[in-house]
PDB file of C-alpha atoms in Angstrom:
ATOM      1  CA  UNK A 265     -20.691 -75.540  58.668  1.00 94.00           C
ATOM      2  CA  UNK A 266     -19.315 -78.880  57.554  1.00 96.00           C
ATOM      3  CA  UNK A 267     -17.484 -79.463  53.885  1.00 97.00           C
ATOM      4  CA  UNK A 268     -17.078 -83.170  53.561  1.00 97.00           C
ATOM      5  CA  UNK A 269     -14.562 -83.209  50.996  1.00 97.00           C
ATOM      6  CA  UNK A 270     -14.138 -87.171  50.836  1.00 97.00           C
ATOM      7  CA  UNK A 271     -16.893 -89.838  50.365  1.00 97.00           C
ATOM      8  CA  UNK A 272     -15.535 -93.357  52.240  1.00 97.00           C
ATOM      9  CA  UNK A 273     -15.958 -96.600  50.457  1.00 96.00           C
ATOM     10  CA  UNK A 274     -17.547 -97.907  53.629  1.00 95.00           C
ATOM     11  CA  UNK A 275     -20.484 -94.996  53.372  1.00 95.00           C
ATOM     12  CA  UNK A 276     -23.732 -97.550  53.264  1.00 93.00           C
ATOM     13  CA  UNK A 277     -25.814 -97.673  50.113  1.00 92.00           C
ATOM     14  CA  UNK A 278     -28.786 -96.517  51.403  1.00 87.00           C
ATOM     15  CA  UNK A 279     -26.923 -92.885  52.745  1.00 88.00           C
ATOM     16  CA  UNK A 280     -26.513 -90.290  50.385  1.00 86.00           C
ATOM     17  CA  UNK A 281     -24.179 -89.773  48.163  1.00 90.00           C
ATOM     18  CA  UNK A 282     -23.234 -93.662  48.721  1.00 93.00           C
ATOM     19  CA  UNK A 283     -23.155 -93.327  44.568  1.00 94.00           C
ATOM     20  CA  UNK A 284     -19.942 -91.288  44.886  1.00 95.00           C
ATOM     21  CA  UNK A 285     -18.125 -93.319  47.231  1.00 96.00           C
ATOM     22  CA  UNK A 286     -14.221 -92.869  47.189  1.00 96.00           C
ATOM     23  CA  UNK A 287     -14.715 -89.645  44.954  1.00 96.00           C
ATOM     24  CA  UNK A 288     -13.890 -86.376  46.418  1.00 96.00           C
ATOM     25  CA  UNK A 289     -17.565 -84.697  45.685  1.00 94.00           C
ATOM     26  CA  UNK A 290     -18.234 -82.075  47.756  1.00 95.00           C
ATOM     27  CA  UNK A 291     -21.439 -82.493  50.088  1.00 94.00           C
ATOM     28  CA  UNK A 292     -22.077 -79.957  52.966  1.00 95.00           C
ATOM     29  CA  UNK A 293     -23.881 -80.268  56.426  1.00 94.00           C
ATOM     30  CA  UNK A 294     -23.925 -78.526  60.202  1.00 94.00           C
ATOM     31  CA  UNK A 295     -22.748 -79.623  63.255  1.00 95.00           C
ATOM     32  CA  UNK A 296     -22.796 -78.574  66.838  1.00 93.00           C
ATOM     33  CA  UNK A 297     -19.900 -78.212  69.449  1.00 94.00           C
ATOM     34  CA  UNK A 298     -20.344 -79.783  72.510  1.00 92.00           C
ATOM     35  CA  UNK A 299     -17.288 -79.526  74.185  1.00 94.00           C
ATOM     36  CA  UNK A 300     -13.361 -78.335  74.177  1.00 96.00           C
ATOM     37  CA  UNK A 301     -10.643 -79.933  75.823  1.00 96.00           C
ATOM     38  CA  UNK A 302      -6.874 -78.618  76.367  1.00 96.00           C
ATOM     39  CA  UNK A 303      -4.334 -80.992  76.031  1.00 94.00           C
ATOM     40  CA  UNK A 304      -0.261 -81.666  75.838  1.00 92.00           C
ATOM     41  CA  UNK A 305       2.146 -83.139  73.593  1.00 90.00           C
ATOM     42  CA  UNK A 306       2.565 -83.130  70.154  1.00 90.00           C
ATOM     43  CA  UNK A 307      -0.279 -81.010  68.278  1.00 92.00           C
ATOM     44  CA  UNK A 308      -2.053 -83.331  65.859  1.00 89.00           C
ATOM     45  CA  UNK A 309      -4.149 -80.466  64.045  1.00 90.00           C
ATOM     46  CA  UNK A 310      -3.713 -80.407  59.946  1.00 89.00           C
ATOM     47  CA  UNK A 311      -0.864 -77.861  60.320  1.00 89.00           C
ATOM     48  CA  UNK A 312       1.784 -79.666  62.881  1.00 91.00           C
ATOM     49  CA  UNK A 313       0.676 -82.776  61.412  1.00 85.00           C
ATOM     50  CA  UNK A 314       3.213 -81.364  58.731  1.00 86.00           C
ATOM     51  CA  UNK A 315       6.034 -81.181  60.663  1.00 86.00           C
ATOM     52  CA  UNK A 316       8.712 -83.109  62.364  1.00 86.00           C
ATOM     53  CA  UNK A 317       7.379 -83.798  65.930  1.00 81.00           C
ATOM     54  CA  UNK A 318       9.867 -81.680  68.014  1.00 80.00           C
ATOM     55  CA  UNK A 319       8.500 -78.165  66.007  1.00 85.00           C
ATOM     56  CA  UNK A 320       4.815 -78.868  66.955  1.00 89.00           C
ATOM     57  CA  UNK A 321       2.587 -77.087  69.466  1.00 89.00           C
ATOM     58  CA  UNK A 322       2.733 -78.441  72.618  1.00 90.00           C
ATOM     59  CA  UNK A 323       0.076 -77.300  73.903  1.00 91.00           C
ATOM     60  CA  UNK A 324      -3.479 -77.337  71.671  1.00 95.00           C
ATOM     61  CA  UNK A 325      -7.519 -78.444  72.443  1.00 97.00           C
ATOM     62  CA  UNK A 326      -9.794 -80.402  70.880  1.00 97.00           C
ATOM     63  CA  UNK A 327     -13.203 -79.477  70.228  1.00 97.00           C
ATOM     64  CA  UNK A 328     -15.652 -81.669  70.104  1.00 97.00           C
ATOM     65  CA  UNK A 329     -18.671 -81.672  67.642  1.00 96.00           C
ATOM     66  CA  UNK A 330     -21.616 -83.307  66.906  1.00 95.00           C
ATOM     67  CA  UNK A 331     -23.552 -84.027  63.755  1.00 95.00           C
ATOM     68  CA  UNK A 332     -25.860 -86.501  61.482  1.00 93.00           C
ATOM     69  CA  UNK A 333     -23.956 -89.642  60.795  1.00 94.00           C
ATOM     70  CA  UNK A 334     -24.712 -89.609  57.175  1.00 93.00           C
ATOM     71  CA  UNK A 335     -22.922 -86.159  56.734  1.00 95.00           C
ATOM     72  CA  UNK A 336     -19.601 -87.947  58.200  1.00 97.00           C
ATOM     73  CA  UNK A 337     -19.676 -91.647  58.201  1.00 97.00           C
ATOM     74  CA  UNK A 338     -16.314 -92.673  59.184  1.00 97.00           C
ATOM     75  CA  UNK A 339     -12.313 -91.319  60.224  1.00 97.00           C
ATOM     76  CA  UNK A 340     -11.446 -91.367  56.705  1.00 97.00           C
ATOM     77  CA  UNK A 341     -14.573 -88.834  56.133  1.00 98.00           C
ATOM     78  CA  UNK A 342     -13.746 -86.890  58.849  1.00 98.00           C
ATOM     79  CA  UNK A 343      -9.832 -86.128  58.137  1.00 96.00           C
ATOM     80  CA  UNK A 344     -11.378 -84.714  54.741  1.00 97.00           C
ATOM     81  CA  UNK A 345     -13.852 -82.385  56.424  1.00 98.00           C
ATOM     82  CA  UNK A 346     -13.212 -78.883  56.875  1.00 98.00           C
ATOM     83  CA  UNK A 347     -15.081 -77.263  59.421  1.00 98.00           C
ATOM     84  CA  UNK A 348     -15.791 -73.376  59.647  1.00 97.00           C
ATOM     85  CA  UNK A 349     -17.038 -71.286  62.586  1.00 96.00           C
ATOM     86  CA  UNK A 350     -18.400 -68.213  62.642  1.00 95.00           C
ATOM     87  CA  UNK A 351     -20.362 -68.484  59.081  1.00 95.00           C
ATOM     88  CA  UNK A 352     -22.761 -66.310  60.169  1.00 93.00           C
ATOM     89  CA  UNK A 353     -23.323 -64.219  57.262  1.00 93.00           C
ATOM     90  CA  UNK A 354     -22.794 -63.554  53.784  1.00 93.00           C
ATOM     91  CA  UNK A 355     -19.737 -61.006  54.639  1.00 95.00           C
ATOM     92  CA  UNK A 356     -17.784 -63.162  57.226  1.00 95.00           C
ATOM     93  CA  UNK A 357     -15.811 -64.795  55.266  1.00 95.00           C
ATOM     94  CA  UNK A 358     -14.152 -61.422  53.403  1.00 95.00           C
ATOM     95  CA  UNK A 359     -14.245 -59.491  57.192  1.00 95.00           C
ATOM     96  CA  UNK A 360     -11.937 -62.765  58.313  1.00 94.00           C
ATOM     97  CA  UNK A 361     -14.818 -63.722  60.693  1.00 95.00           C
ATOM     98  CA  UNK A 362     -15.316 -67.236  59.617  1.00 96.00           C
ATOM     99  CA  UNK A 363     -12.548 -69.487  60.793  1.00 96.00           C
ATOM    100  CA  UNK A 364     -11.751 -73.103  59.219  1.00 97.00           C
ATOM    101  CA  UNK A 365     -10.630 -76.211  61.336  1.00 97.00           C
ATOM    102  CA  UNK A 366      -9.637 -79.891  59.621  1.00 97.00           C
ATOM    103  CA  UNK A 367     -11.233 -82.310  61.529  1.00 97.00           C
ATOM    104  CA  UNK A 368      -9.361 -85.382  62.272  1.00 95.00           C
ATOM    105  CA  UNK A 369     -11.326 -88.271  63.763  1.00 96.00           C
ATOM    106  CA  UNK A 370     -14.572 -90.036  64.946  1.00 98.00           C
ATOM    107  CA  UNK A 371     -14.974 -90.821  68.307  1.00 96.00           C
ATOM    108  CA  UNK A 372     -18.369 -92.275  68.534  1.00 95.00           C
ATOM    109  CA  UNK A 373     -20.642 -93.656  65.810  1.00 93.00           C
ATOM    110  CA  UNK A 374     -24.572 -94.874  65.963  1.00 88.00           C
ATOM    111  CA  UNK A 375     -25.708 -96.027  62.886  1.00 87.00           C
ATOM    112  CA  UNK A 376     -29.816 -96.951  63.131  1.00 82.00           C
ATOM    113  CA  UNK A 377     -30.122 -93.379  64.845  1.00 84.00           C
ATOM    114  CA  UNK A 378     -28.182 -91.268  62.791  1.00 88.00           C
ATOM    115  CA  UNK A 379     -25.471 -90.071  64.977  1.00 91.00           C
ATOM    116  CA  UNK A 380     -21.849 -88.791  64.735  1.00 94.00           C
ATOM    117  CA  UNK A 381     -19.545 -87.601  67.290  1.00 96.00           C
ATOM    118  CA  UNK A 382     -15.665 -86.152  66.203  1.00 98.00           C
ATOM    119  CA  UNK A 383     -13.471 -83.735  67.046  1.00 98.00           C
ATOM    120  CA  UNK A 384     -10.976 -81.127  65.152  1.00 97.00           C
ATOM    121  CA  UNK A 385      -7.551 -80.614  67.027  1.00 96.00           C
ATOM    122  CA  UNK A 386      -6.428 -76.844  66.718  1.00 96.00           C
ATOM    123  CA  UNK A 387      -3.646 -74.602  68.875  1.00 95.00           C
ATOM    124  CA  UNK A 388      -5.313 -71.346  67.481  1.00 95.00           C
ATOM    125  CA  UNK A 389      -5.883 -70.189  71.409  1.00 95.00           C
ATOM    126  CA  UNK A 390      -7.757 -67.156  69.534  1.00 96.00           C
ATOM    127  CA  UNK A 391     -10.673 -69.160  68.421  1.00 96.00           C
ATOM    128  CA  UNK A 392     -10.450 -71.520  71.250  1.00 96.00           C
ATOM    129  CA  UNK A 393     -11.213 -68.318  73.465  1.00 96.00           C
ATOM    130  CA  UNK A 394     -14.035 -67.204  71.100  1.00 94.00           C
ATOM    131  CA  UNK A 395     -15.544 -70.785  71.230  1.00 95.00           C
ATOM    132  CA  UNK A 396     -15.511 -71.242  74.531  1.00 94.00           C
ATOM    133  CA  UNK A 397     -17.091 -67.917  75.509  1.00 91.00           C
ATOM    134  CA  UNK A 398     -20.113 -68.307  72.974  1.00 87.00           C
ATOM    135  CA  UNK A 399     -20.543 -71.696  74.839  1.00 87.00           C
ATOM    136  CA  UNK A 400     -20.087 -70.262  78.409  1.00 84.00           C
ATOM    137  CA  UNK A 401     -23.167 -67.469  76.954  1.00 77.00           C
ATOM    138  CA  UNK A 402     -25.345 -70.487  75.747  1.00 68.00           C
ATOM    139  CA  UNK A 403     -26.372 -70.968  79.255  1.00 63.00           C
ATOM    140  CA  UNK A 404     -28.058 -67.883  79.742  1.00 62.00           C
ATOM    141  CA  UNK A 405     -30.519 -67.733  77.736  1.00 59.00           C
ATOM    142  CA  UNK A 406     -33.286 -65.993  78.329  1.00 58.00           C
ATOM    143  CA  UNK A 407     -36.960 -64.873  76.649  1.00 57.00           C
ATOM    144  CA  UNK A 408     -38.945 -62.146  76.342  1.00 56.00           C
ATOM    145  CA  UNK A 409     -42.271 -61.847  75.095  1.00 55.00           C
ATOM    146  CA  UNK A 410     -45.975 -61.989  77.115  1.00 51.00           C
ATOM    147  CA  UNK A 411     -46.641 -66.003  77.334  1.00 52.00           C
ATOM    148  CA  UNK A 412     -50.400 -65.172  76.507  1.00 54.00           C
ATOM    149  CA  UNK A 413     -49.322 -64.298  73.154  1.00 54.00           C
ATOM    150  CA  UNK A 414     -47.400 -67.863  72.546  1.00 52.00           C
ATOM    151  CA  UNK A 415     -50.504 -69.704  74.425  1.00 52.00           C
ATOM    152  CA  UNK A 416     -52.980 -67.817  72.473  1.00 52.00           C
ATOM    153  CA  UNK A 417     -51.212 -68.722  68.696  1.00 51.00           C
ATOM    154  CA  UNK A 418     -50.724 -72.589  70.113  1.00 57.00           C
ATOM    155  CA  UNK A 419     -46.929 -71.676  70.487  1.00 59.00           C
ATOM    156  CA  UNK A 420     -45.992 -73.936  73.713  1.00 68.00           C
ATOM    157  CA  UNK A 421     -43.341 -76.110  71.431  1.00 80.00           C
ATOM    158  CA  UNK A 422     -41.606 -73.423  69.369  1.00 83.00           C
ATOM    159  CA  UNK A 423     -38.722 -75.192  67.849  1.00 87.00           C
ATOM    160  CA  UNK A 424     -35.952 -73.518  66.409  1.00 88.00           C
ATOM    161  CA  UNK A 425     -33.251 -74.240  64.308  1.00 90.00           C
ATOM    162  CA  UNK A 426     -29.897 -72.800  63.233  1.00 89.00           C
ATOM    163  CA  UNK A 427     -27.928 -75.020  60.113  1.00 92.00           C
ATOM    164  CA  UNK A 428     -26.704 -73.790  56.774  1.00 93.00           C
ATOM    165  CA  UNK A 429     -28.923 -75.164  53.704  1.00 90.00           C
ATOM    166  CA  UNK A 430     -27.027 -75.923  50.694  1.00 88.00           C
ATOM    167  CA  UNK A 431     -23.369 -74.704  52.381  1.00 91.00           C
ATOM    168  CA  UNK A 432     -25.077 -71.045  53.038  1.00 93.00           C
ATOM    169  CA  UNK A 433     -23.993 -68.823  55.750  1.00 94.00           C
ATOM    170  CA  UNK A 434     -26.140 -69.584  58.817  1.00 93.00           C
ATOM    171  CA  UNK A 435     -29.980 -69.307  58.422  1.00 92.00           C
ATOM    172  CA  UNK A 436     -32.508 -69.492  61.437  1.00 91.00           C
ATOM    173  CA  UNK A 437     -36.154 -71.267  60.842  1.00 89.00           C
ATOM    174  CA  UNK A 438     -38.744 -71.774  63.410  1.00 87.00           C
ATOM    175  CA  UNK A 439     -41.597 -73.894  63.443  1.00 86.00           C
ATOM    176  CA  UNK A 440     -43.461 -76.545  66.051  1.00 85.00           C
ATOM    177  CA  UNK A 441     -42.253 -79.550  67.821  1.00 85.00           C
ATOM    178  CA  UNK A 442     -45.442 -81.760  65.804  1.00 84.00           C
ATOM    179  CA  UNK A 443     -44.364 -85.288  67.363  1.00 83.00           C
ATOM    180  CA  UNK A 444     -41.973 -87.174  69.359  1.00 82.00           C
ATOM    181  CA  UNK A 445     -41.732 -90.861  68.391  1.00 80.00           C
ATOM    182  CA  UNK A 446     -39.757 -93.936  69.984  1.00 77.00           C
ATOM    183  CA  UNK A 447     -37.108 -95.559  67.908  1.00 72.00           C
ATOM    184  CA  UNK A 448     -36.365 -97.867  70.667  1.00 72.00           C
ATOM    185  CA  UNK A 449     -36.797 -97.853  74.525  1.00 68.00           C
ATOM    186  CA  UNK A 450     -33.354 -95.892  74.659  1.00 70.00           C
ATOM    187  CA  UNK A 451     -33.724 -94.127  71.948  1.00 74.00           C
ATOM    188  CA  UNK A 452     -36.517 -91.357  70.481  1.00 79.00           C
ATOM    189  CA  UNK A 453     -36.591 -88.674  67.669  1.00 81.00           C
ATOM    190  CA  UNK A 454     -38.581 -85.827  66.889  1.00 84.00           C
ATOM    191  CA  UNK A 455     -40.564 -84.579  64.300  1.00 85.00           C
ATOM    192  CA  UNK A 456     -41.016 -80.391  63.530  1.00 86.00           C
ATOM    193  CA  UNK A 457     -42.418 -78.268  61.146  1.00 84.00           C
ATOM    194  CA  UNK A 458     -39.168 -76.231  60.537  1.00 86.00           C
ATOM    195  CA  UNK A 459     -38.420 -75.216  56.852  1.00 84.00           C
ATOM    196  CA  UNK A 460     -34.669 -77.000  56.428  1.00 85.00           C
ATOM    197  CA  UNK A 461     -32.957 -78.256  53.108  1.00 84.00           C
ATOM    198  CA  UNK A 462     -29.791 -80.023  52.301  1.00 80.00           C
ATOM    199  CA  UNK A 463     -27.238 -78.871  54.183  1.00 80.00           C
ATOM    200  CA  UNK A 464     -29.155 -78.740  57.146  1.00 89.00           C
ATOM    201  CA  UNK A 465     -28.419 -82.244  57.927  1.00 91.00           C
ATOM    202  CA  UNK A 466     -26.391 -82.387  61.365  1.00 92.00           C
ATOM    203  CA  UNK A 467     -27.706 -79.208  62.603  1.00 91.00           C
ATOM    204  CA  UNK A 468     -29.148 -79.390  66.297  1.00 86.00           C
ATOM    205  CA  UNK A 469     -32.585 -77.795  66.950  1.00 84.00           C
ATOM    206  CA  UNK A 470     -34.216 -76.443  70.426  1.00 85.00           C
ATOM    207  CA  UNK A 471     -37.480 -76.813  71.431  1.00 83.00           C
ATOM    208  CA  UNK A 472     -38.675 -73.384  73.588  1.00 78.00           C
ATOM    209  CA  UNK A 473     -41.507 -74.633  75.894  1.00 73.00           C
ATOM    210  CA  UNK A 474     -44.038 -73.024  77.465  1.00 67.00           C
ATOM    211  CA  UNK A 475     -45.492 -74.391  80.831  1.00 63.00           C
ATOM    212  CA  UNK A 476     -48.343 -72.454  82.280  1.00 62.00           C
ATOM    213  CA  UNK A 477     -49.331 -72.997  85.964  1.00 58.00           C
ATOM    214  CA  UNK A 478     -52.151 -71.844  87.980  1.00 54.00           C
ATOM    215  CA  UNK A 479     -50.460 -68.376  88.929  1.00 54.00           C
ATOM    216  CA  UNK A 480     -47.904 -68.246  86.516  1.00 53.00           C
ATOM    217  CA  UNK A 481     -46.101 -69.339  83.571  1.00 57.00           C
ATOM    218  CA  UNK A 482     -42.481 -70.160  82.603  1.00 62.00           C
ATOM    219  CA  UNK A 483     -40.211 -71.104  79.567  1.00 66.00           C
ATOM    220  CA  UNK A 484     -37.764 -73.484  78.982  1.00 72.00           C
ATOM    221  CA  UNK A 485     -35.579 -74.588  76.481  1.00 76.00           C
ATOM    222  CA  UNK A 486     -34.885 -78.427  75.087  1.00 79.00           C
ATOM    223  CA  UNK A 487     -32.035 -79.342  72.659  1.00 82.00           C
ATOM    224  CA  UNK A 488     -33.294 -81.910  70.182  1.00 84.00           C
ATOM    225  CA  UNK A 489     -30.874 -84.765  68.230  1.00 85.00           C
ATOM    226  CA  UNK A 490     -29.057 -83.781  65.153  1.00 87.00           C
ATOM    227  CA  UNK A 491     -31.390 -82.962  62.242  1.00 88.00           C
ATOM    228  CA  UNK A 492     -31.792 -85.925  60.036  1.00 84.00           C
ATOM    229  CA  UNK A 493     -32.810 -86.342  56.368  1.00 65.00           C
ATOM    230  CA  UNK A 494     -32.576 -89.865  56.113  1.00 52.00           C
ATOM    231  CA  UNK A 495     -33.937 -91.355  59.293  1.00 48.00           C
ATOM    232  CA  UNK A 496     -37.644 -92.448  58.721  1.00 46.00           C
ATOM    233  CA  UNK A 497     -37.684 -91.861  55.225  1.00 47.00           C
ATOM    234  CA  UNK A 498     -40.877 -90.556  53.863  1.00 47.00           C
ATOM    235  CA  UNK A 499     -40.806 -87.814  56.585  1.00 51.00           C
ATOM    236  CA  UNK A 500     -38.872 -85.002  56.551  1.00 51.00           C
ATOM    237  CA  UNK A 501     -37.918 -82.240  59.045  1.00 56.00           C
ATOM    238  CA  UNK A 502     -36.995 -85.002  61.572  1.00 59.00           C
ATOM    239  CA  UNK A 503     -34.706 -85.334  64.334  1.00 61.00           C
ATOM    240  CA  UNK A 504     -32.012 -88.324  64.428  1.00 58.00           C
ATOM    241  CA  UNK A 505     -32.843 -90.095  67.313  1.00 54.00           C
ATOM    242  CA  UNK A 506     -31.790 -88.682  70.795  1.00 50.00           C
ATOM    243  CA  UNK A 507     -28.208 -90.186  71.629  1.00 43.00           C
ATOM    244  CA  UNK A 508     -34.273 -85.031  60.919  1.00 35.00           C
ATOM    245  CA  UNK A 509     -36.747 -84.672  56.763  1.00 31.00           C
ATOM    246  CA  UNK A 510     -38.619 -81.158  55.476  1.00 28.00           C
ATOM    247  CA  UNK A 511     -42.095 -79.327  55.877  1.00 28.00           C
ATOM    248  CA  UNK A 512     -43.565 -76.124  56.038  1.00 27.00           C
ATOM    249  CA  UNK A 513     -43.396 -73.008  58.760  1.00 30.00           C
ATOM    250  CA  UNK A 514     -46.936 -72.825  59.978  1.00 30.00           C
ATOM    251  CA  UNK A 515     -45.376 -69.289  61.461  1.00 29.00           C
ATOM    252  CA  UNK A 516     -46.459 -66.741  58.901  1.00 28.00           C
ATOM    253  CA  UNK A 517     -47.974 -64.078  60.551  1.00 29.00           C
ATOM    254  CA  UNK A 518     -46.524 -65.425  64.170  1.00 29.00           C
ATOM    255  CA  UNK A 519     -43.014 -63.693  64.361  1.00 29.00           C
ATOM    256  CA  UNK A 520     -44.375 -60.380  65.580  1.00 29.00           C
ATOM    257  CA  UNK A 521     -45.504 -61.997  68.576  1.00 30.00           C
ATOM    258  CA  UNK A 522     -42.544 -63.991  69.431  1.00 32.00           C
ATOM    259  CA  UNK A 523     -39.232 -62.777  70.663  1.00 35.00           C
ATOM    260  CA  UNK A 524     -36.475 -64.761  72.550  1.00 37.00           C
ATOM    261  CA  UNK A 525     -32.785 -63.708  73.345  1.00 38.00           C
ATOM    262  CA  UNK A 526     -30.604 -65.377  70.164  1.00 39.00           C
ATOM    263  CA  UNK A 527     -27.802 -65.886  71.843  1.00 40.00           C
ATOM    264  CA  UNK A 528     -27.820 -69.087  72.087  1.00 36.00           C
ATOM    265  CA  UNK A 529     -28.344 -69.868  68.406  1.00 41.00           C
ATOM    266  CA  UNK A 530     -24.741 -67.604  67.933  1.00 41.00           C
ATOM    267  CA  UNK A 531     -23.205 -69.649  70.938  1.00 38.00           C
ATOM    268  CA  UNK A 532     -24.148 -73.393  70.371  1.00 37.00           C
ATOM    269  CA  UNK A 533     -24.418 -73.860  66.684  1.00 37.00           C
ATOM    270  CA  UNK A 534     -22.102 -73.648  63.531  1.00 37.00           C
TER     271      UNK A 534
END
C-alpha cells in the first residue's frame, strides 16, 4: 500500500487531489514491485539519509515499484510516500507483519497513460529476502479447477485484482477482462468488470485466460497496466495504458466454480 503524504505543486489540475496541492493531505493507492537491485556505497534509504556519510550502510537494494501516475506525480511526491508490505490483513500490522519503506525517487514518468515508476532504497536484508522470495514464487503459478466449468459460465478472461480500497489491508476482486482499447499504436488499456474503489488506484491486475484447443485446453495468465481512475474518464474499472474506473462483479454465484493457486496475488502485489 502507498501513503502519499505530500501533494506537489506541479500535480496537474485535472488529477486528483490537484485542489490540495503543496498540503500534506493524506491520499492512499497500491503499487506493484517489479524488481530489486543490490547496490554499494553510501545507503540513501530515510534512515542513513540521517547520518554523516561514513556511519551509513554500505551495502543496501533498491526495489523497484510500479503504480498509477496520479497516486505519485513527481520526486517531491515520492520522498513523502511511505510504502508498506505485507498489509495483508487486518492483524498484520499489530503481529509486526506489515513492514514500511520511504520511497525516495521517480525514475520514469508517462503522463497521457497514467504511469509511474520509483523505487524505495532500504538495507533491511530481512525484508529484502522476504521480497524477493514472494517474487521468485510469482512464477509458478498454477490453476486448478475443470476448464469446462470456466467455458461453460463464459469465464475465458477472469481478471483479478489485488489493491487496498480506501488504505485497507489487501482485498482481492475478480471480474472479466470486458474490452481492450488502443490509446495509441504503442500504447493500449483495458477495461474489467472488477469491483475497485479509491485506493485501488496503482494496483496491477491479471487476466487468467482460458484457451481451449481441439484435444485440450490450457490457462494462462496476463498482467494488465496499473489500475487507473482517471484515464478515460466516464469509465471506471480501467487499466492505465500498457507501458483503470469502477463497475460491478458479474461473479455472484461463480466463485464455487473457480479456483486458482493465490500465490501470486501474495507474491507480486502490495
Amino acid at each position: 500500500m502507498l501513503r502519499v503524504g505530500f501533494t506537489s505543486w506541479g500535480r496537474p489540475d485535472h488529477f486528483a487531489f490537484a485542489q490540495h496541492r503543496g498540503s500534506d493531505v493524506l491520499h492512499t493507492g497500491s503499487a506493484l514491485v517489479c524488481d530489486i537491485v543490490e547496490r554499494s556505497g553510501a545507503c540513501c534509504c530515510s534512515d542513513c539519509a540521517r547520518c554523516p556519510t561514513q556511519a551509513r550502510h554500505q551495502a543496501w537494494f533498491e526495489i523497484h515499484l510500479e503504480t498509477a501516475l496520479h497516486v505519485i506525480y513527481d520526486t517531491e511526491e515520492a520522498r513523502a510516500t511511505r510504502v508498506d508490505f505485507f498489509y495483508d490483513d487486518d492483524q498484520a500490522i499489530a503481529a509486526g507483519r506489515r513492514k514500511t519503506v520511504w520511497a525516495s525517487e521517480v525514475k520514469h514518468i508517462h503522463s497521457e497513460a497514467d504511469f509511474c515508476s520509483f523505487v524505495c532504497a532500504t538495507h533491511d536484508t530481512s525484508l529484502v529476502r522476504q521480497l524477493q522470495q514472494h517474487l521468485a514464487q510469482s512464477t509458478k503459478t498454477k490453476f486448478y479447477g475443470l476448464s469446462g466449468c470456466w467455458m461453460s459460465a463464459g469465464w475465458d478472461h477472469v481478471c483479478v485484482i489485488a489493491s487496498h480500497p480506501h488504505g485497507q489491508p489487501k482485498k482481492i476482486t475478480v471480474g472479466r477482462l470486458t474490452n481492450e482499447r488502443e490509446l495509441s499504436p504503442l500504447h493500449r488499456y483495458f477495461i474489467y468488470s472488477v469491483d475497485t474503489c479509491p485506493g485501488s488506484s496503482g494496483a496491477r491486475g491479471a487476466v487468467i485466460e482460458l484457451s481451449k484447443g481441439k484435444r485440450s485446453s490450457r490457462f494462462s495468465m496476463r498482467l494488465l497496466p496499473p489500475h487507473s481512475s482517471r484515464l478515460g474518464s466516464r469509465e471506471i474499472n480501467v487499466s492505465s495504458a500498457s507501458v483503470a474506473g469502477y463497475a460491478q462483479p458479474e461473479i455472484a454465484g461463480l466463485l464455487e466454480n473457480i479456483r486458482f493457486n493465490p500465490m501470486w496475488l501474495n507474491s507480486a502485489i502490495w
